[in-house]
Amino acid sequence: MKGLTFFFTPFFSLFFYLLCISFTTETEAGSRNGDGVYIVYMGTASSAANAYRAQILINTMFKRRGNDLVHTYKHGFTGFAARLTAEEAKVIAKKQGVVSVFPDPNYQLHTTHSWDFLKYQTSVKIDSGPPSSAASDGSYDSIIGLLDTGIWPESESFNDKDMGPIPSRWKGTCMEAKDFKSSNCNRKIIGARFYKNPDDDAEYYTTRDVIGHGSHTSSTAAGSVVENASYYGVASGTAKGGSPNARIAMYKVCNPGGCTGSSILAAFDDAIADGVDVLSLSLGAPSYARIELNTDPIAIGAFHAMEQGILVICSAGNDGPDVGSVVNTAPWIMTVAANTIDRDLEADVVLGGNKVIKGEGIHFGNVSKSPVYPLIHGKSAKNTDASEGSARTCDYGSLDQEKVKGKIVLCENVDGSSYASSARDEVKSKGGIGCIFVDDRTRAVASAYGAFPTTVIDSKEAAEIFSYLNSTTDPVATILPTVTVEKFTPAPSIAYFSSRGPSSLTRSILKPDITAPGVAILAAWTGNDSKISLEGKPASKFNVISGTSMAAPHVTAVASLIKSQHPTWGPSAIKSAIMTTATQTNNDKGLITTETGAVATPYDTGAGELSTTSSMQPGLVYETTAIDYLNFLCYYGYNVTTIKAISKAVPENFTCPADSKLDLISTINYPSIGISRFKGNENKTVNRTVTNVGGDGVAVYTVSVETPPGFNIQVTPEKLQFTKDGEKLTYQVIVSATASLKKDVFGALTWSNSKHKVRSPIVISSESSNTN
């Protein structure tokens, strides 16, 4: 099995944990001499010369070895994927028109109430119908494409009741398979494609979801309204997507064996031709991979999608809270972190004397609600061969059955790399009747533990249990059934697993861009998954899981709604609308915090938490132009010849700016401001241009600045006076220091009038990237 790690967190069940194995490429997974599947990327499809060269290569090499040709790319960009020897790959890389040749990577999947929480946060009612300003002929219908594990079409979340005809602009298809017929598509699921790979079993040649991830993300983004949804009574309520009138096109690029880069590129190529409006990817490379732009299938596909007017939204990864772990950081991608919502799934501990200790977890254990079960610390239950540390953690084989049988065991995440699911399994195998796991890291993220009573507490809560253990010779406890607690505070907070900035690509672009709900999200699942089912009960049609995988489709839904309301807006305008209207406060009216309780920075949250309402009417937008992106490639180090091969938008007389270097990336017209390589004894100047989209014609905006300590930030002019809608005005930001820069610092500037607040976070760093 090739590497698969979900961008939903891998701590929900042993099944998903076992899937979390290392990132591989075809070359690594295959023979050690470098033979395997390679991707040959030849740039823009708008170049007839590129297309001709690609066809010549294909005809020459694969006329008699057609089975070695895996995919061809011809709609949004040009190239192919094929089985090649290492020597063939080297030869092809030197051919005219070839931008890059690289082994086919295997990427990770970044694995209801969340929409109500966003509504509460913005205090404005969400209209589940089409925007009132949208056209009435169906042209407002937005089409969301998802690159994922497939879809379970029988789910009620994908019913097409009251939906109008499929938009006439749609050019996609519904691929048939043995268990997926064209009739499985409808006016909700309007497209379904899967991609064959030579190492896949034939059973996966279908768009049907066998994992659950794709059904979950699809229904989060665009699921129809389903009343009385729950996971066996937990998190009950109405399940609905954020854009319930949007259409879904599923591109199945992931199987239990992984998500190959060649399939991801094939899906991008098809989606561009099919006519999607927004693309959502809850997958990516692991943070340690440090893949270059011209060998990253997601960055490549997203660039060409952007050129065709498609916004690409990706999860930030689940390698947090490590600094610099964020992935999918190309500036033409919208990168999404994950936060909690105001719903807590509590499984409390009751000690002797009826002292209640708050805990977190989803379990369906049938035990007494009274504290009648003996309680023991893992250290006190160790077997003779185990170390004290492994017994405290309740590692596999560390506990003595005679000491554990019939007891609740208190286990600890001593080394920072253990999980409650593993401790539960050890306690259960030795005859215990419950597990209390101490872990500050995972305390705020409810995982499912099936029928065995299990809960997670933090070290502060654990101190009370240790005190109780030391105060009595006959400690007893119980673990209460899971209950759903609404209006939990403070929320949001950044999930511990959510990958953090800064970007390894460049600190001149703030990543992540935004944060959205990604913890304990209820959404559709496969209808036959015995691994999440309770004994004696039918498979649940919904599941509660967490990850940046779950956060990305929340943003996708809002982007879809903006596209419906403003169909002429391009990807950068939609991204700007979402970023500049984000919120920085929680439901306690304080600033958003991390899992530790510390105030979050833009490296945790990006611009802030997604707003479902203000983003529809942002007032001003930052439009990142084609020239901005071309200049970015120049600043990043690509030459004009390569850039012209990559992009269809290169003017005839385009040249890279003089003295192109990494810190000039700050100058592209991005909604946030990142200033890198700041030496402290200089001024740094960047310009930004905003477009008036407020709808009132004449508008005046005044700037306010949140200046970090030790700095001066001057904005010129301090007022922007617009005379009409669509007018563009430019302002200048000059940054200077009054003290030496010892660490990255954060600020913001906001343009506001009586109707709108347009906020851009500012990050200042002495470095240019995590690797430079």
PDB file of C-alpha atoms in Angstrom, residues 382-545:
ATOM      1  CA  LYS A 382       2.664  -2.211  34.416  1.00  0.00           C
ATOM      2  CA  ASN A 383       3.803  -5.710  33.696  1.00  0.00           C
ATOM      3  CA  THR A 384       7.218  -6.872  34.796  1.00  0.00           C
ATOM      4  CA  ASP A 385       8.825  -6.447  31.380  1.00  0.00           C
ATOM      5  CA  ALA A 386       7.551  -2.935  30.662  1.00  0.00           C
ATOM      6  CA  SER A 387       9.244   0.336  31.438  1.00  0.00           C
ATOM      7  CA  GLU A 388       7.522   2.831  33.675  1.00  0.00           C
ATOM      8  CA  GLY A 389       7.229   5.286  30.758  1.00  0.00           C
ATOM      9  CA  SER A 390       5.564   2.794  28.436  1.00  0.00           C
ATOM     10  CA  ALA A 391       3.115   1.775  31.169  1.00  0.00           C
ATOM     11  CA  ARG A 392       2.226   5.407  31.888  1.00  0.00           C
ATOM     12  CA  THR A 393       1.456   5.749  28.160  1.00  0.00           C
ATOM     13  CA  CYS A 394      -0.326   2.360  28.095  1.00  0.00           C
ATOM     14  CA  ASP A 395       1.774   1.262  25.147  1.00  0.00           C
ATOM     15  CA  TYR A 396       1.076  -2.055  23.467  1.00  0.00           C
ATOM     16  CA  GLY A 397       1.988  -4.924  25.783  1.00  0.00           C
ATOM     17  CA  SER A 398       2.898  -2.664  28.715  1.00  0.00           C
ATOM     18  CA  LEU A 399       0.052  -3.474  31.121  1.00  0.00           C
ATOM     19  CA  ASP A 400      -0.542  -6.450  33.389  1.00  0.00           C
ATOM     20  CA  GLN A 401      -3.880  -8.129  32.738  1.00  0.00           C
ATOM     21  CA  GLU A 402      -4.468  -9.074  36.362  1.00  0.00           C
ATOM     22  CA  LYS A 403      -3.976  -5.476  37.475  1.00  0.00           C
ATOM     23  CA  VAL A 404      -6.149  -3.991  34.724  1.00  0.00           C
ATOM     24  CA  LYS A 405      -9.087  -6.376  34.504  1.00  0.00           C
ATOM     25  CA  GLY A 406     -12.358  -4.681  35.418  1.00  0.00           C
ATOM     26  CA  LYS A 407     -10.752  -1.279  35.991  1.00  0.00           C
ATOM     27  CA  ILE A 408     -10.623   2.138  34.379  1.00  0.00           C
ATOM     28  CA  VAL A 409      -7.009   2.975  33.528  1.00  0.00           C
ATOM     29  CA  LEU A 410      -5.481   6.470  33.524  1.00  0.00           C
ATOM     30  CA  CYS A 411      -2.917   6.749  30.702  1.00  0.00           C
ATOM     31  CA  GLU A 412      -0.684   9.681  29.670  1.00  0.00           C
ATOM     32  CA  ASN A 413       0.830  10.957  26.454  1.00  0.00           C
ATOM     33  CA  VAL A 414       4.279  11.038  28.041  1.00  0.00           C
ATOM     34  CA  ASP A 415       6.415  11.302  24.914  1.00  0.00           C
ATOM     35  CA  GLY A 416       4.085  13.525  22.880  1.00  0.00           C
ATOM     36  CA  SER A 417       3.656  10.929  20.149  1.00  0.00           C
ATOM     37  CA  SER A 418       1.042   8.590  21.622  1.00  0.00           C
ATOM     38  CA  TYR A 419      -2.671   8.520  20.959  1.00  0.00           C
ATOM     39  CA  ALA A 420      -5.749   7.695  22.965  1.00  0.00           C
ATOM     40  CA  SER A 421      -6.815   5.063  20.432  1.00  0.00           C
ATOM     41  CA  SER A 422      -3.639   3.051  21.075  1.00  0.00           C
ATOM     42  CA  ALA A 423      -4.013   3.310  24.855  1.00  0.00           C
ATOM     43  CA  ARG A 424      -7.655   2.291  24.562  1.00  0.00           C
ATOM     44  CA  ASP A 425      -6.685  -0.808  22.597  1.00  0.00           C
ATOM     45  CA  GLU A 426      -4.137  -1.867  25.212  1.00  0.00           C
ATOM     46  CA  VAL A 427      -6.537  -1.323  28.112  1.00  0.00           C
ATOM     47  CA  LYS A 428      -9.334  -3.134  26.287  1.00  0.00           C
ATOM     48  CA  SER A 429      -7.090  -6.080  25.384  1.00  0.00           C
ATOM     49  CA  LYS A 430      -6.173  -6.551  29.067  1.00  0.00           C
ATOM     50  CA  GLY A 431      -9.765  -6.630  30.246  1.00  0.00           C
ATOM     51  CA  GLY A 432     -10.129  -3.028  31.381  1.00  0.00           C
ATOM     52  CA  ILE A 433     -13.510  -1.367  31.146  1.00  0.00           C
ATOM     53  CA  GLY A 434     -12.476   2.217  30.347  1.00  0.00           C
ATOM     54  CA  CYS A 435      -9.550   4.492  29.438  1.00  0.00           C
ATOM     55  CA  ILE A 436      -8.814   8.062  30.519  1.00  0.00           C
ATOM     56  CA  PHE A 437      -6.060   9.568  28.377  1.00  0.00           C
ATOM     57  CA  VAL A 438      -4.127  12.689  29.374  1.00  0.00           C
ATOM     58  CA  ASP A 439      -3.124  14.797  26.360  1.00  0.00           C
ATOM     59  CA  ASP A 440      -3.046  18.585  26.234  1.00  0.00           C
ATOM     60  CA  ARG A 441      -2.618  18.422  22.481  1.00  0.00           C
ATOM     61  CA  THR A 442      -5.727  16.467  21.485  1.00  0.00           C
ATOM     62  CA  ARG A 443      -7.992  17.543  24.353  1.00  0.00           C
ATOM     63  CA  ALA A 444     -10.067  19.916  22.199  1.00  0.00           C
ATOM     64  CA  VAL A 445     -10.576  17.477  19.303  1.00  0.00           C
ATOM     65  CA  ALA A 446     -13.184  14.776  19.872  1.00  0.00           C
ATOM     66  CA  SER A 447     -12.257  11.420  18.361  1.00  0.00           C
ATOM     67  CA  ALA A 448     -14.490   8.367  18.093  1.00  0.00           C
ATOM     68  CA  TYR A 449     -13.683   5.303  20.208  1.00  0.00           C
ATOM     69  CA  GLY A 450     -16.638   3.060  19.458  1.00  0.00           C
ATOM     70  CA  ALA A 451     -18.296   1.146  22.268  1.00  0.00           C
ATOM     71  CA  PHE A 452     -15.317   1.209  24.664  1.00  0.00           C
ATOM     72  CA  PRO A 453     -15.555   4.059  27.203  1.00  0.00           C
ATOM     73  CA  THR A 454     -12.672   6.427  26.416  1.00  0.00           C
ATOM     74  CA  THR A 455     -12.112  10.097  27.043  1.00  0.00           C
ATOM     75  CA  VAL A 456      -9.294  12.630  26.773  1.00  0.00           C
ATOM     76  CA  ILE A 457      -8.465  15.170  29.474  1.00  0.00           C
ATOM     77  CA  ASP A 458      -5.741  17.786  29.784  1.00  0.00           C
ATOM     78  CA  SER A 459      -2.915  17.902  32.346  1.00  0.00           C
ATOM     79  CA  LYS A 460      -4.722  20.438  34.542  1.00  0.00           C
ATOM     80  CA  GLU A 461      -7.725  18.151  34.743  1.00  0.00           C
ATOM     81  CA  ALA A 462      -5.416  15.174  35.280  1.00  0.00           C
ATOM     82  CA  ALA A 463      -3.875  16.856  38.321  1.00  0.00           C
ATOM     83  CA  GLU A 464      -7.226  16.537  40.076  1.00  0.00           C
ATOM     84  CA  ILE A 465      -7.370  12.816  39.294  1.00  0.00           C
ATOM     85  CA  PHE A 466      -3.801  12.253  40.527  1.00  0.00           C
ATOM     86  CA  SER A 467      -4.657  14.124  43.713  1.00  0.00           C
ATOM     87  CA  TYR A 468      -7.671  11.875  44.162  1.00  0.00           C
ATOM     88  CA  LEU A 469      -5.612   8.718  43.518  1.00  0.00           C
ATOM     89  CA  ASN A 470      -3.143   9.798  46.197  1.00  0.00           C
ATOM     90  CA  SER A 471      -5.880  10.603  48.713  1.00  0.00           C
ATOM     91  CA  THR A 472      -7.600   7.225  48.888  1.00  0.00           C
ATOM     92  CA  THR A 473      -6.767   3.546  48.949  1.00  0.00           C
ATOM     93  CA  ASP A 474      -9.920   2.634  47.050  1.00  0.00           C
ATOM     94  CA  PRO A 475     -10.226   5.033  44.067  1.00  0.00           C
ATOM     95  CA  VAL A 476     -13.251   4.573  41.837  1.00  0.00           C
ATOM     96  CA  ALA A 477     -14.570   6.306  38.724  1.00  0.00           C
ATOM     97  CA  THR A 478     -16.768   6.030  35.680  1.00  0.00           C
ATOM     98  CA  ILE A 479     -16.827   7.587  32.216  1.00  0.00           C
ATOM     99  CA  LEU A 480     -20.132   9.154  31.240  1.00  0.00           C
ATOM    100  CA  PRO A 481     -21.672   8.755  27.772  1.00  0.00           C
ATOM    101  CA  THR A 482     -20.860  11.437  25.236  1.00  0.00           C
ATOM    102  CA  VAL A 483     -23.066  14.507  25.317  1.00  0.00           C
ATOM    103  CA  THR A 484     -23.225  17.376  22.861  1.00  0.00           C
ATOM    104  CA  VAL A 485     -22.570  20.768  24.449  1.00  0.00           C
ATOM    105  CA  GLU A 486     -23.703  23.749  22.379  1.00  0.00           C
ATOM    106  CA  LYS A 487     -22.511  27.365  22.650  1.00  0.00           C
ATOM    107  CA  PHE A 488     -19.160  26.192  23.978  1.00  0.00           C
ATOM    108  CA  THR A 489     -16.644  28.952  24.699  1.00  0.00           C
ATOM    109  CA  PRO A 490     -14.143  30.085  23.690  1.00  0.00           C
ATOM    110  CA  ALA A 491     -14.554  29.314  20.020  1.00  0.00           C
ATOM    111  CA  PRO A 492     -13.031  29.337  17.572  1.00  0.00           C
ATOM    112  CA  SER A 493      -9.551  28.267  18.552  1.00  0.00           C
ATOM    113  CA  ILE A 494      -6.960  26.882  16.190  1.00  0.00           C
ATOM    114  CA  ALA A 495      -6.880  23.077  16.144  1.00  0.00           C
ATOM    115  CA  TYR A 496      -3.621  21.571  17.368  1.00  0.00           C
ATOM    116  CA  PHE A 497      -3.188  19.572  14.149  1.00  0.00           C
ATOM    117  CA  SER A 498      -3.639  22.536  11.814  1.00  0.00           C
ATOM    118  CA  SER A 499      -0.392  23.203   9.924  1.00  0.00           C
ATOM    119  CA  ARG A 500       1.277  26.538  10.662  1.00  0.00           C
ATOM    120  CA  GLY A 501       3.177  29.161   8.752  1.00  0.00           C
ATOM    121  CA  PRO A 502       5.462  30.514   7.629  1.00  0.00           C
ATOM    122  CA  SER A 503       5.543  29.035   4.157  1.00  0.00           C
ATOM    123  CA  SER A 504       8.689  27.191   3.144  1.00  0.00           C
ATOM    124  CA  LEU A 505       8.223  28.720  -0.301  1.00  0.00           C
ATOM    125  CA  THR A 506       8.571  32.349   0.767  1.00  0.00           C
ATOM    126  CA  ARG A 507       7.742  34.495   3.790  1.00  0.00           C
ATOM    127  CA  SER A 508       6.690  37.259   1.413  1.00  0.00           C
ATOM    128  CA  ILE A 509       3.332  35.489   0.983  1.00  0.00           C
ATOM    129  CA  LEU A 510       1.467  34.831   4.222  1.00  0.00           C
ATOM    130  CA  LYS A 511       0.219  31.275   4.519  1.00  0.00           C
ATOM    131  CA  PRO A 512      -2.241  29.936   5.502  1.00  0.00           C
ATOM    132  CA  ASP A 513      -4.649  32.455   3.957  1.00  0.00           C
ATOM    133  CA  ILE A 514      -7.680  31.800   6.136  1.00  0.00           C
ATOM    134  CA  THR A 515      -9.031  29.474   8.829  1.00  0.00           C
ATOM    135  CA  ALA A 516     -12.395  27.708   8.908  1.00  0.00           C
ATOM    136  CA  PRO A 517     -14.230  25.068  10.969  1.00  0.00           C
ATOM    137  CA  GLY A 518     -12.421  21.739  10.850  1.00  0.00           C
ATOM    138  CA  VAL A 519     -13.050  20.052  14.203  1.00  0.00           C
ATOM    139  CA  ALA A 520     -15.823  17.515  14.876  1.00  0.00           C
ATOM    140  CA  ILE A 521     -17.660  18.225  11.625  1.00  0.00           C
ATOM    141  CA  LEU A 522     -20.764  16.141  10.916  1.00  0.00           C
ATOM    142  CA  ALA A 523     -21.240  15.298   7.237  1.00  0.00           C
ATOM    143  CA  ALA A 524     -22.167  12.476   4.869  1.00  0.00           C
ATOM    144  CA  TRP A 525     -20.310   9.173   4.807  1.00  0.00           C
ATOM    145  CA  THR A 526     -20.415   5.934   2.877  1.00  0.00           C
ATOM    146  CA  GLY A 527     -23.469   3.864   3.618  1.00  0.00           C
ATOM    147  CA  ASN A 528     -21.675   0.588   4.315  1.00  0.00           C
ATOM    148  CA  ASP A 529     -18.652   1.392   6.498  1.00  0.00           C
ATOM    149  CA  SER A 530     -18.520  -1.266   9.192  1.00  0.00           C
ATOM    150  CA  LYS A 531     -15.393   0.302  10.678  1.00  0.00           C
ATOM    151  CA  ILE A 532     -17.367   3.227  12.114  1.00  0.00           C
ATOM    152  CA  SER A 533     -20.485   1.179  12.865  1.00  0.00           C
ATOM    153  CA  LEU A 534     -21.682   0.066  16.274  1.00  0.00           C
ATOM    154  CA  GLU A 535     -22.263  -3.614  16.827  1.00  0.00           C
ATOM    155  CA  GLY A 536     -25.834  -4.604  16.080  1.00  0.00           C
ATOM    156  CA  LYS A 537     -26.674  -1.300  14.426  1.00  0.00           C
ATOM    157  CA  PRO A 538     -26.801  -0.330  10.742  1.00  0.00           C
ATOM    158  CA  ALA A 539     -23.931   1.657   9.302  1.00  0.00           C
ATOM    159  CA  SER A 540     -24.142   5.365  10.052  1.00  0.00           C
ATOM    160  CA  LYS A 541     -24.908   7.560   7.073  1.00  0.00           C
ATOM    161  CA  PHE A 542     -22.990  10.404   8.715  1.00  0.00           C
ATOM    162  CA  ASN A 543     -19.665  10.693  10.472  1.00  0.00           C
ATOM    163  CA  VAL A 544     -17.977  13.209  12.762  1.00  0.00           C
ATOM    164  CA  ILE A 545     -14.332  13.810  11.842  1.00  0.00           C
TER     165      ILE A 545
END
